[in-house]
Coordinates of C-alpha atoms in Angstrom, one line a residue:
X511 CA 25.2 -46.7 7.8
X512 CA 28.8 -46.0 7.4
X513 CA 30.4 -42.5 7.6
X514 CA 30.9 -42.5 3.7
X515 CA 27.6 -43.8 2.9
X516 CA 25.8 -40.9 5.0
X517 CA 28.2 -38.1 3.8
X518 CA 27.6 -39.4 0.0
X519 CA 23.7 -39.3 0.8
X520 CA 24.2 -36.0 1.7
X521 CA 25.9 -35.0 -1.0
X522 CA 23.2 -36.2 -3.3
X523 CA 20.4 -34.1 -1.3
X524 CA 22.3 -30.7 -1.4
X525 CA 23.0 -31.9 -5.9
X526 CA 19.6 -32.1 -6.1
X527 CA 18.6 -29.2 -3.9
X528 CA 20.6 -26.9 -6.5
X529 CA 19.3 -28.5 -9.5
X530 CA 16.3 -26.2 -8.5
X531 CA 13.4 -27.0 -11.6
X532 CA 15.2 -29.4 -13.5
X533 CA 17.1 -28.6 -16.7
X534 CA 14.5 -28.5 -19.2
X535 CA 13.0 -25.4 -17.2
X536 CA 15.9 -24.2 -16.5
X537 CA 17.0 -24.1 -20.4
X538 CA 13.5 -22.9 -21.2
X539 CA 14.0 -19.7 -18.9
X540 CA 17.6 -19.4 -20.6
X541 CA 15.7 -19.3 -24.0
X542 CA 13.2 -16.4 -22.7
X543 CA 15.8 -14.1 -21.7
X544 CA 15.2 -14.5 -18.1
X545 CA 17.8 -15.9 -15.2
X546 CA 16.8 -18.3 -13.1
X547 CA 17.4 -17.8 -9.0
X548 CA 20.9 -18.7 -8.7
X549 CA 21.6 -16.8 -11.3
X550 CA 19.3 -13.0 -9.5
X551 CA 21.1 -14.5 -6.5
X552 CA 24.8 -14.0 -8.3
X553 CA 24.2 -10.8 -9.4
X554 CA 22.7 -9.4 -6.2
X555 CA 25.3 -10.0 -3.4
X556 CA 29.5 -9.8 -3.3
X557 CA 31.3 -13.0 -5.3
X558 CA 31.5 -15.8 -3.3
X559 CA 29.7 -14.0 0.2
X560 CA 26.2 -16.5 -0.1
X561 CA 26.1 -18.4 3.6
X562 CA 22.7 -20.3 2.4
X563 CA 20.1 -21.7 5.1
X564 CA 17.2 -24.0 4.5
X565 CA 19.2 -25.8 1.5
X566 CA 17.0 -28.9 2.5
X567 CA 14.0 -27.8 2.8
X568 CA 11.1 -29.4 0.8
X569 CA 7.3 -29.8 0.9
X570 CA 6.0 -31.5 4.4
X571 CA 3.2 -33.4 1.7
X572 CA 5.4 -36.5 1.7
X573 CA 4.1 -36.9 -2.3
X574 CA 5.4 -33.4 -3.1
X575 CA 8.9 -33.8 -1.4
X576 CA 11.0 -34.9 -4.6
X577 CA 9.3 -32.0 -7.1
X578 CA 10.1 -29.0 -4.7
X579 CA 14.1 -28.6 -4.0
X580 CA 14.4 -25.7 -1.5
X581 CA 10.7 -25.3 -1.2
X582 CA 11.1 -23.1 -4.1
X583 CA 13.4 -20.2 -2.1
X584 CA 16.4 -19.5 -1.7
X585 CA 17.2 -18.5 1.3
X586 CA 20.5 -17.6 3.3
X587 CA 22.9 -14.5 4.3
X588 CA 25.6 -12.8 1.9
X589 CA 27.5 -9.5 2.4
X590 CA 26.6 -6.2 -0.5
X591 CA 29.3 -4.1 -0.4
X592 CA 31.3 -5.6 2.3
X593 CA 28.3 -5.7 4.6
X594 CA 25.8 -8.6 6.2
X595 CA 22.2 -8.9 4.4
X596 CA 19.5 -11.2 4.4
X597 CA 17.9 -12.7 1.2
X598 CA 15.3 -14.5 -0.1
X599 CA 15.5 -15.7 -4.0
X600 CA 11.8 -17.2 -5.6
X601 CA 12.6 -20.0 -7.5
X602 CA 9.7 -20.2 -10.0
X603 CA 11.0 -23.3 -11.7
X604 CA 10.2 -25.1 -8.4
X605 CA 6.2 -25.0 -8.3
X606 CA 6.2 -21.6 -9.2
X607 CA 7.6 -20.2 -5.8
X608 CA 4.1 -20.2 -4.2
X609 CA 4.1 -20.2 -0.4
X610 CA 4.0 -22.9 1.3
X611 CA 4.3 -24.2 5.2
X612 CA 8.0 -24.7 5.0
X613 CA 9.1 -21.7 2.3
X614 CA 7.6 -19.6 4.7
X615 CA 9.7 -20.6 8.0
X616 CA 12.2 -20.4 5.9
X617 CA 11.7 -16.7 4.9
X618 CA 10.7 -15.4 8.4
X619 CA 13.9 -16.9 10.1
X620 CA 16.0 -15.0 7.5
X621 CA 13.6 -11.9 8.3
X622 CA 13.3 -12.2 11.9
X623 CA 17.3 -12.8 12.0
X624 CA 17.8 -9.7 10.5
X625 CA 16.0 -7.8 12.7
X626 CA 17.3 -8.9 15.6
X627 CA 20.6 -8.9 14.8
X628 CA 20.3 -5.9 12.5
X629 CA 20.7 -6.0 8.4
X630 CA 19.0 -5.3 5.7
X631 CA 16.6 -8.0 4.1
X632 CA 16.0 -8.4 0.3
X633 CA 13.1 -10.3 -1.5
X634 CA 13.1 -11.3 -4.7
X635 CA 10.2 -12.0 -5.6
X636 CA 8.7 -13.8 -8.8
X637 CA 5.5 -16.2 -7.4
X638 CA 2.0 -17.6 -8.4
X639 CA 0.7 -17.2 -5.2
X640 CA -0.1 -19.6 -2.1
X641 CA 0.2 -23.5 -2.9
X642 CA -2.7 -25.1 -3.6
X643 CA -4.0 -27.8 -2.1
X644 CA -1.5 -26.9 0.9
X645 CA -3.9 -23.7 1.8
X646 CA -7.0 -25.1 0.8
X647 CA -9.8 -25.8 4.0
X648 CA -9.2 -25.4 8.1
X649 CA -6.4 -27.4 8.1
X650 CA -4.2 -25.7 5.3
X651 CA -5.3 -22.5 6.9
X652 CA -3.8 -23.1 10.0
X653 CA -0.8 -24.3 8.8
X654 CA 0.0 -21.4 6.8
X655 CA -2.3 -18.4 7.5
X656 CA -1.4 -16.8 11.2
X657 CA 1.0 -18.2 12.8
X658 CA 3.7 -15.1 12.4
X659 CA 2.3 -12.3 13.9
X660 CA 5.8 -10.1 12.4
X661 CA 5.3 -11.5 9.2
X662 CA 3.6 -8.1 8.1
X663 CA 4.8 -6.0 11.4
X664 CA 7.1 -3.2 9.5
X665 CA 8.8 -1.3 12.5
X666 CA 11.9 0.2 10.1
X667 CA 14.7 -1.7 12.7
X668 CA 16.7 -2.7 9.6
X669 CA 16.1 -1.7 5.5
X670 CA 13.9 -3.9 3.6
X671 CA 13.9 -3.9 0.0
X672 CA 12.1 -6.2 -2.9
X673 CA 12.2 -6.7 -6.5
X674 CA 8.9 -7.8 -8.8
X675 CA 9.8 -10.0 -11.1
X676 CA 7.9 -11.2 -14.4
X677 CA 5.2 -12.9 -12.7
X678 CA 4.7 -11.8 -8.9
X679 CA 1.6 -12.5 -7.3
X680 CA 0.6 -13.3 -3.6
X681 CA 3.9 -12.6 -1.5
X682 CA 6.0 -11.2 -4.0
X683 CA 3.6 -8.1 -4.2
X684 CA 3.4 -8.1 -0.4
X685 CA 6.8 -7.7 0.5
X686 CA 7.0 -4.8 -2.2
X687 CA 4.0 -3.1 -0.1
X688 CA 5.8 -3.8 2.7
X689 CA 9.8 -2.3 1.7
X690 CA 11.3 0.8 2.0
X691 CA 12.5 0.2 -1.6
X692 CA 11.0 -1.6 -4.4
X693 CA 11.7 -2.1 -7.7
X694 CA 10.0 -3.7 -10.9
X695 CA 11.3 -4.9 -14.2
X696 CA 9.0 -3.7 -16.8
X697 CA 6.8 -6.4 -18.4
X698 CA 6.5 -7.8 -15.5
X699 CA 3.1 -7.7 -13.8
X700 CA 2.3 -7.4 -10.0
X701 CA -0.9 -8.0 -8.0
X702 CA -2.8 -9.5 -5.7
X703 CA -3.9 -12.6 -7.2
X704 CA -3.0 -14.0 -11.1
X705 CA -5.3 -13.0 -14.1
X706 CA -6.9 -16.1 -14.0
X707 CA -8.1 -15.9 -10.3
X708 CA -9.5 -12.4 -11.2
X709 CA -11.3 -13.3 -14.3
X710 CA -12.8 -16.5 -12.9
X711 CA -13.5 -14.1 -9.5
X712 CA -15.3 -10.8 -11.2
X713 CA -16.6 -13.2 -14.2
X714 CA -14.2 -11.2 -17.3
X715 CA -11.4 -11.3 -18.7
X716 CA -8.5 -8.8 -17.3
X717 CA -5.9 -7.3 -19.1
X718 CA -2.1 -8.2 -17.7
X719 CA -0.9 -4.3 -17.6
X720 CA -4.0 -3.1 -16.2
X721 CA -4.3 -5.5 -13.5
X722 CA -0.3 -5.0 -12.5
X723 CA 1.6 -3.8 -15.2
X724 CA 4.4 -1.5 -14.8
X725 CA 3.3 1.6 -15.7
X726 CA 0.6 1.1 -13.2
X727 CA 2.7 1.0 -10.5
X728 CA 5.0 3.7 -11.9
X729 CA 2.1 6.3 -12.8
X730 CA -1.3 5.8 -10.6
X731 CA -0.5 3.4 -7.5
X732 CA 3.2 4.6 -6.6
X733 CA 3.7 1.1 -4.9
X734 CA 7.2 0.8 -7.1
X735 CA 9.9 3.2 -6.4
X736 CA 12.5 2.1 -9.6
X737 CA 11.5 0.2 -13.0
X738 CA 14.2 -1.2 -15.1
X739 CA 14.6 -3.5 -18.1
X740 CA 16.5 -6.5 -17.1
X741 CA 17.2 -8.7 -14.5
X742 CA 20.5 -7.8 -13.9
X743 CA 19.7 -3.6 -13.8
X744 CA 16.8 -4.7 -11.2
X745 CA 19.8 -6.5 -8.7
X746 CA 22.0 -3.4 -9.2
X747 CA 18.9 -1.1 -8.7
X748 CA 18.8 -2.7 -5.0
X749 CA 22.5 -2.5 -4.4
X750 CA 22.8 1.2 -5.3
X751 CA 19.8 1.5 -2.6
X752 CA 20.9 -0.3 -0.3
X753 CA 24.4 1.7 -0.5
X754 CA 22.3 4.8 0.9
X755 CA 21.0 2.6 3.8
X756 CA 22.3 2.2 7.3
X757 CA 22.5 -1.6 8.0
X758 CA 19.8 -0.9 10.6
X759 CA 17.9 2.5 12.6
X760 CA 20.9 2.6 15.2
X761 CA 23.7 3.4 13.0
X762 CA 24.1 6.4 10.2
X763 CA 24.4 5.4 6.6
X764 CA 28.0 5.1 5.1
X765 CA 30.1 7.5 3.8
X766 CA 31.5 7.4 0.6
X767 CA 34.3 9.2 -1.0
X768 CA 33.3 12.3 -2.8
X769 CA 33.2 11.8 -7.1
X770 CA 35.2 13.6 -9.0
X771 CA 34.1 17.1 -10.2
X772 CA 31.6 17.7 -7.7
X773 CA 30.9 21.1 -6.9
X774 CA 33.0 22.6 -9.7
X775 CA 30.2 24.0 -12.1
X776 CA 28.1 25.6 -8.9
X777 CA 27.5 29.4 -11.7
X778 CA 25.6 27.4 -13.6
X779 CA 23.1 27.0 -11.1
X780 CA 21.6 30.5 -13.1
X781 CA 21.7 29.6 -16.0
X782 CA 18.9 26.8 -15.0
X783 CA 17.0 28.9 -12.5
X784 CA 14.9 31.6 -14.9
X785 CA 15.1 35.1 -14.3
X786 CA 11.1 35.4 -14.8
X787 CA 9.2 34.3 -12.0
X788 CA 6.6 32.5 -13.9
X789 CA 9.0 30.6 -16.0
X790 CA 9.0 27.6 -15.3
X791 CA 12.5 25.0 -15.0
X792 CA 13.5 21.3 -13.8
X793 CA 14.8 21.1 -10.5
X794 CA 16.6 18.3 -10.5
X795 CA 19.1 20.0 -13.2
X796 CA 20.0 22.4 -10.4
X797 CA 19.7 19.5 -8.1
X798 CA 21.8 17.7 -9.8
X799 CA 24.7 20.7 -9.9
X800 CA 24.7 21.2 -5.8
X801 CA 25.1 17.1 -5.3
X802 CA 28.3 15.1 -5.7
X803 CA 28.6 14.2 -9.0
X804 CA 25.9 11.1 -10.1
X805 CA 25.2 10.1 -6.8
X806 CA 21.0 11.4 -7.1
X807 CA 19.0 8.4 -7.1
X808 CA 15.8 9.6 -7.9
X809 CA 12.4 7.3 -6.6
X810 CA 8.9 7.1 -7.6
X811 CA 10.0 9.5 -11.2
X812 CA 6.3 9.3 -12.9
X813 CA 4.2 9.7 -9.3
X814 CA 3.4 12.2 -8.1
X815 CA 5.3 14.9 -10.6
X816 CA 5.0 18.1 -9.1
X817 CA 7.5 16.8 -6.7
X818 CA 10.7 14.9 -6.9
X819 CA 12.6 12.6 -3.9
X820 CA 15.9 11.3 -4.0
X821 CA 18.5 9.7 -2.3
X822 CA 22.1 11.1 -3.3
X823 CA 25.4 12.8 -1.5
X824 CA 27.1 16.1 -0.3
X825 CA 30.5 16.0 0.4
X826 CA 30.4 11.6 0.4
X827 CA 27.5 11.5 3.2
X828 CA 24.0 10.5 2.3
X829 CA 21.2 13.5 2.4
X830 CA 17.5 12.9 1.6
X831 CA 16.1 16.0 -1.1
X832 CA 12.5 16.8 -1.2
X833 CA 11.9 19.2 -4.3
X834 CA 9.1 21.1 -5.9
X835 CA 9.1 20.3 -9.4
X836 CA 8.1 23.6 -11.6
X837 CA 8.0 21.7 -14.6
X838 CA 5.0 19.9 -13.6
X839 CA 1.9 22.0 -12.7
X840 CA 4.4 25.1 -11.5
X841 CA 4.8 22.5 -8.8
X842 CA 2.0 22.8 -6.7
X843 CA 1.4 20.0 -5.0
X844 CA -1.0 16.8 -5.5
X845 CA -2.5 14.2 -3.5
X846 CA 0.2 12.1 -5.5
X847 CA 3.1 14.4 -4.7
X848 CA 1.7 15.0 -0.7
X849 CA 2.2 10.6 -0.5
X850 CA 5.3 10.7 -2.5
X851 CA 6.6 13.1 0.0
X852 CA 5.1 11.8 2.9
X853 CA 6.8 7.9 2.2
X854 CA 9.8 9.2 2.0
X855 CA 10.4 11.8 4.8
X856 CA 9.3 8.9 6.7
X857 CA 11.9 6.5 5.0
X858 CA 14.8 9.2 5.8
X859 CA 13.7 10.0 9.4
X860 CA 13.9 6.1 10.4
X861 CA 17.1 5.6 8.6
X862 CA 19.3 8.6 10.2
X863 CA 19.5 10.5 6.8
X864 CA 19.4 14.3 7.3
X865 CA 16.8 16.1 5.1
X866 CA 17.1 18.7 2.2
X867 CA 14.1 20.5 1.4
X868 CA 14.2 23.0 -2.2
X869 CA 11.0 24.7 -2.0
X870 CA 9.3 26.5 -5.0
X871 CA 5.7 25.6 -4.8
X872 CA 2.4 28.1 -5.5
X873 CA 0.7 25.0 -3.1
X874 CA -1.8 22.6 -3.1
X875 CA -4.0 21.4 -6.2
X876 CA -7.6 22.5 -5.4
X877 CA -10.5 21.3 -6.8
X878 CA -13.2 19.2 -6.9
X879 CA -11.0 16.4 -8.3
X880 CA -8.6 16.9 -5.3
X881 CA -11.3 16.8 -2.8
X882 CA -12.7 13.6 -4.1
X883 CA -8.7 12.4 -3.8
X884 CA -9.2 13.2 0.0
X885 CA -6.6 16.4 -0.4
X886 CA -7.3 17.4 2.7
X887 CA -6.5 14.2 4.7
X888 CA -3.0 13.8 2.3
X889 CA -2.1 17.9 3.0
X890 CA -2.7 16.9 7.3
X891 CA -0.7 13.4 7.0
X892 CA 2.1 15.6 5.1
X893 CA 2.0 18.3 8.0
X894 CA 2.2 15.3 10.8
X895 CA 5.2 13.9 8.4
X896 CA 7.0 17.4 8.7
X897 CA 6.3 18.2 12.4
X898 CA 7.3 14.5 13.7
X899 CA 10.8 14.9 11.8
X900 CA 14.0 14.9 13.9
X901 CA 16.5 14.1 11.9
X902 CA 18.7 17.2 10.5
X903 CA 16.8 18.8 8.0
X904 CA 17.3 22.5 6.2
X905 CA 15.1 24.3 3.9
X906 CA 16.1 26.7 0.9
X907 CA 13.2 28.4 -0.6
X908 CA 14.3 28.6 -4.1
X909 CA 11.1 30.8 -5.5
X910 CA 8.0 30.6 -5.1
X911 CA 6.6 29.5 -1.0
X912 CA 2.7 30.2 -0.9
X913 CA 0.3 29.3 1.7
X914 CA -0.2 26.1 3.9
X915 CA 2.4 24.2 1.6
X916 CA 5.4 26.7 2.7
X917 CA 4.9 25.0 5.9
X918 CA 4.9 21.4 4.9
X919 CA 8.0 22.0 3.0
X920 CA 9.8 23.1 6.0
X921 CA 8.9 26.4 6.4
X922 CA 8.9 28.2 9.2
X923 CA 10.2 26.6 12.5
X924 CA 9.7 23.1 10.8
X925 CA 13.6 22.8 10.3
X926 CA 17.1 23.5 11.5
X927 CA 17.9 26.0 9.5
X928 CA 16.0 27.8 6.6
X929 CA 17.5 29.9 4.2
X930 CA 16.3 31.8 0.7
X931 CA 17.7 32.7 -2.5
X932 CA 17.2 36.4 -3.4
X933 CA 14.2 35.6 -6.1
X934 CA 12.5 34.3 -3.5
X935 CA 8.6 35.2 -2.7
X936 CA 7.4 34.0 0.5
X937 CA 2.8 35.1 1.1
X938 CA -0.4 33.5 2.2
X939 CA -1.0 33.0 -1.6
X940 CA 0.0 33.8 -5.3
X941 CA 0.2 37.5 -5.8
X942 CA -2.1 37.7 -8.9
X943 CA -4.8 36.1 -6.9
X944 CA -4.2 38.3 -3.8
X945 CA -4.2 41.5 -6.3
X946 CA -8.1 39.9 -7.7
X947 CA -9.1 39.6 -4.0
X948 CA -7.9 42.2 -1.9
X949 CA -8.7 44.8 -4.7
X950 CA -11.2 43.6 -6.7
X951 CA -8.7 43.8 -10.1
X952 CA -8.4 41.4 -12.3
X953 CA -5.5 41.5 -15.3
X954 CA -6.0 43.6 -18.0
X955 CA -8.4 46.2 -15.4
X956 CA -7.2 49.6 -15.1
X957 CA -4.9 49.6 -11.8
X958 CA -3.8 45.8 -11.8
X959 CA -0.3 46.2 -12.6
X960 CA 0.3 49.0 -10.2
X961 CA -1.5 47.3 -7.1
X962 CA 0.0 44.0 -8.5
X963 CA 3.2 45.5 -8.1
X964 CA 2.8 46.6 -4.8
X965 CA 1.4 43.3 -3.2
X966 CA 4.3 42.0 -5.1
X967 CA 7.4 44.1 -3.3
X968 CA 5.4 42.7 0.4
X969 CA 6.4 39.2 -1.2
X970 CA 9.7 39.5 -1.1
X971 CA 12.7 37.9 0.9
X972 CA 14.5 41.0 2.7
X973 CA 11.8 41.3 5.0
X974 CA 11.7 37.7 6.6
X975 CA 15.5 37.8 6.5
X976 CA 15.1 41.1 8.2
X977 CA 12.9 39.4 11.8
X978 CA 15.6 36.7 11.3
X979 CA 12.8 34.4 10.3
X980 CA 14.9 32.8 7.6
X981 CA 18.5 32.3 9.0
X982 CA 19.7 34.1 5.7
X983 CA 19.6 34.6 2.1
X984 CA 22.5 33.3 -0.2
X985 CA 23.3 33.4 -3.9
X986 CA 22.4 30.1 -6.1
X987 CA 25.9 29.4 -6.2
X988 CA 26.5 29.3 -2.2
X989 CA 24.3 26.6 -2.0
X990 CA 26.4 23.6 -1.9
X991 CA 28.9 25.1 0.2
X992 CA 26.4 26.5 3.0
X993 CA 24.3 22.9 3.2
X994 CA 27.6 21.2 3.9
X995 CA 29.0 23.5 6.5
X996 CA 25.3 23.5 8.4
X997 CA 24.8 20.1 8.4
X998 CA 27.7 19.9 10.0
X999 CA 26.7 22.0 12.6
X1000 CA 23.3 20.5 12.6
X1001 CA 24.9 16.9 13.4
X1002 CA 22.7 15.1 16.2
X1003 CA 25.9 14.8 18.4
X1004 CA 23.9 13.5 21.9
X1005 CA 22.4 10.6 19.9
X1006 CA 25.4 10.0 17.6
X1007 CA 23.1 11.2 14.5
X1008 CA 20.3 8.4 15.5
X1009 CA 16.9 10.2 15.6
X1010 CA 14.1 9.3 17.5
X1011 CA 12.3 7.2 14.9
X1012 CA 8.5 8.5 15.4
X1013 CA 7.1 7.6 12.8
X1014 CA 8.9 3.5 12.5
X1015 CA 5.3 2.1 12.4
X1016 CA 3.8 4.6 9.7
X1017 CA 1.8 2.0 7.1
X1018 CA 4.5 1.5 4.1
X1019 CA 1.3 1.9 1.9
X1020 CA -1.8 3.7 2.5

């Protein structure tokens, strides 16, 4: 064959390839609202960066060649920001993305590149599930069941992030189990298997939003960290994560330059924080004062309330905050909240980001309902979290700091520095209960106020300030100003800010 004749049959290989479905799919998917894969795959990475691999790739049944351009994924390398990532796009106009022998060496060579050579990898998922007949009996099995064994092996060497996708099923809802960041566009569903499979399985028909729906995710499994409306907003959800992220565990995260306005409005700080101890406020308001300026990226928002994560930025470098939320329950801490915590301490400590820690908690939830949650196990896995820390990480008791949860929040020695604001009450429980124990009083008796009162002055700051147990108290207002000159101080100079990763292999979902 002559040289024009091959390069012209290649041409027409790599057309086809990138007609992906065919245009009346393609057209239909325009007409819904959605964007097809090129189109994620545009919106996701820097113009003009996409290096693609695997453009060939097709089904190894010789009758399903022609019908599956790409094997239904697109696959490659592409720069976010200026910097190297991996993808993977589902194409569901090309047999609905479902896995198959070659789709999958596809993904795990962009996966197992980025490892090695350290970068981030992205999934987009939207997928039915595995191909069938490809799976079906021992020989479909061993073709595409087992023969990766890092397929699923999350060691945290480089960021992993997904996106769930209108319909994502089989390894669209893995690889969200399996990130350090996923997000979900709402009316989209995500589980296991499809409804079908289900019904025809437990013999009744499932509702979509129960099985997977959004607000499933959001408010009872916690498997989603972000939910948006669109498309688009779900691609710019995994940028601005990824903009947090080192490009793997052996580097810190990149600096940005700080926004404008930050740190100028640091007095109104009190006008958040209530004078009244038992009045409660949101956190993140204040939060959101002692942070540069719209850099807090909030995760998991509706899990978990009683506490609140996020990623955001002091003075243009990346901190991790773990807050107590008084809004919610006066902020004492759930199951929920102890896993919400517990991800993402784990998430900053294997990615080099130094730790913020904004304590007001009256503890754990107790209860018969929280037993049956398994409180205790959650309140132990939190306390292993906190003690296998290394990265930088200071605590500010804000108010309240009662019980076993003052030391899961970084009480104590559990830090590099701890510090308190002057409202701050720091006991083995809440005062009003102590008063009902230790004298037998309960509100309202005669005496209650006055022995309330004195349990009450034992609770205060001065005297842990005083045996230098706290390294100091500040005002409110000092806040910002102190975390940025300690951190600082608290830099991991030996080890050029890389921690020691103990907990890399903690389960991404438990």
């Amino acid at each position: 064959m002559a040289h024009e004749e091959m390069l012209a049959e290649l041409d027409k290989r790599r057309e086809a390839a990138r007609a992906m479905g065919g245009p009346r799919k393609l057209a239909k998917r325009r007409e819904s609202g959605q964007l097809n894969a090129q189109e994620r795959l545009d919106a996701l990475i820097d113009k003009d960066s996409f290096f693609e691999v695997g453009l060939l790739g097709q089904s190894s049944l010789e009758a399903d060649a022609a019908s599956t351009p790409r094997d239904g994924k697109i696959t490659g390398f592409a720069r976010i920001d200026g910097r190297d990532v991996g993808v993977v796009v589902n194409d569901f106009t090309t047999k609905g993305a479902s896995t198959s022998a070659t789709n999958s060496r596809k993904m795990g060579y962009i996966r197992r590149t980025c490892t090695e050579k350290g970068m981030p990898f992205i999934h987009v998922g939207e997928s039915t599930g595995a191909r069938l007949p490809d799976a079906m009996g021992s020989k479909g099995m061993g073709t595409m069941l087992g023969n990766d064994i890092t397929q699923f092996r999350r060691m945290r060497d480089t960021p992993w992030v997904a996106a769930a996708l209108d319909t994502s099923f089989g390894s669209s809802a893995w690889l969200c189990c399996c990130s350090d960041f996923a997000v979900m566009k709402k009316g989209s569903i995500m589980s296991v298997s499809s409804p079908r499979l289900v019904s025809m399985a437990i013999g009744e028909n499932v509702d979509l939003e129960e099985l997977g729906g959004w607000r499933l995710h959001a408010e009872q499994t916690g498997l989603i960290d972000h939910f948006v409306d669109t498309d688009e907003e779900a691609m710019q959800a995994l940028r601005a994560f990824l903009s947090y992220m080192p490009s793997h565990n052996g580097e810190l995260p990149p600096d940005a330059p700080v926004s404008d306005g930050s740190g100028l409005e640091q007095e109104r700080i009190l006008d958040v924080l209530p004078e009244k101890r038992t009045q409660v406020y949101n956190m993140k308001k204040i939060i959101e004062l002692i942070f540069d300026n719209g850099s807090v990226f909030e995760l998991k928002p509706r899990f978990g309330r009683s506490a609140m994560v996020a990623l955001a930025r002091l003075d243009g470098k990346v901190i991790g905050i773990i807050a107590n939320n008084p809004n919610v329950g006066g902020g004492a801490l759930s199951a929920e909240a102890c896993r919400k915590i517990i991800d993402f301490t784990v998430l900053c400590d294997s990615f080099n980001i130094p730790l913020v820690r904004m304590m007001d908690t009256p503890g754990f939830v107790v209860g018969t309902d929280a037993e049956r949650r398994g409180a205790p196990g959650h309140i132990m896995n939190f306390m292993n979290a906190t003690c296998l820390t290394t990265v930088p990480q200071i605590t500010v008791i804000c108010r309240k700091a009662y019980g076993r949860a003052y030391v899961a929040m970084g009480g104590g020695a559990h830090n590099d520095a701890m510090i308190a604001w002057p409202g701050a009450e720091v006991s083995f429980m809440d005062p009003v209960f102590a008063t009902s124990i230790v004298h037998n009083l309960k509100a309202g008796d005669e005496g209650f106020e006055e022995a309330l009162g004195h349990i009450q002055k034992d609770l205060e700051i001065w005297d842990m300030a005083r045996i230098f147990s706290a390294q100091d108290v500040i005002k409110p207002q000092e806040t910002r100003a102190y975390l940025i000159r300690m951190f600082e101080i608290q830099r991991r100079r030996r080890s050029g800010g890389v921690g020691q990763h103990l907990m890399r292999t903690w389960p991404t979902s438990y």
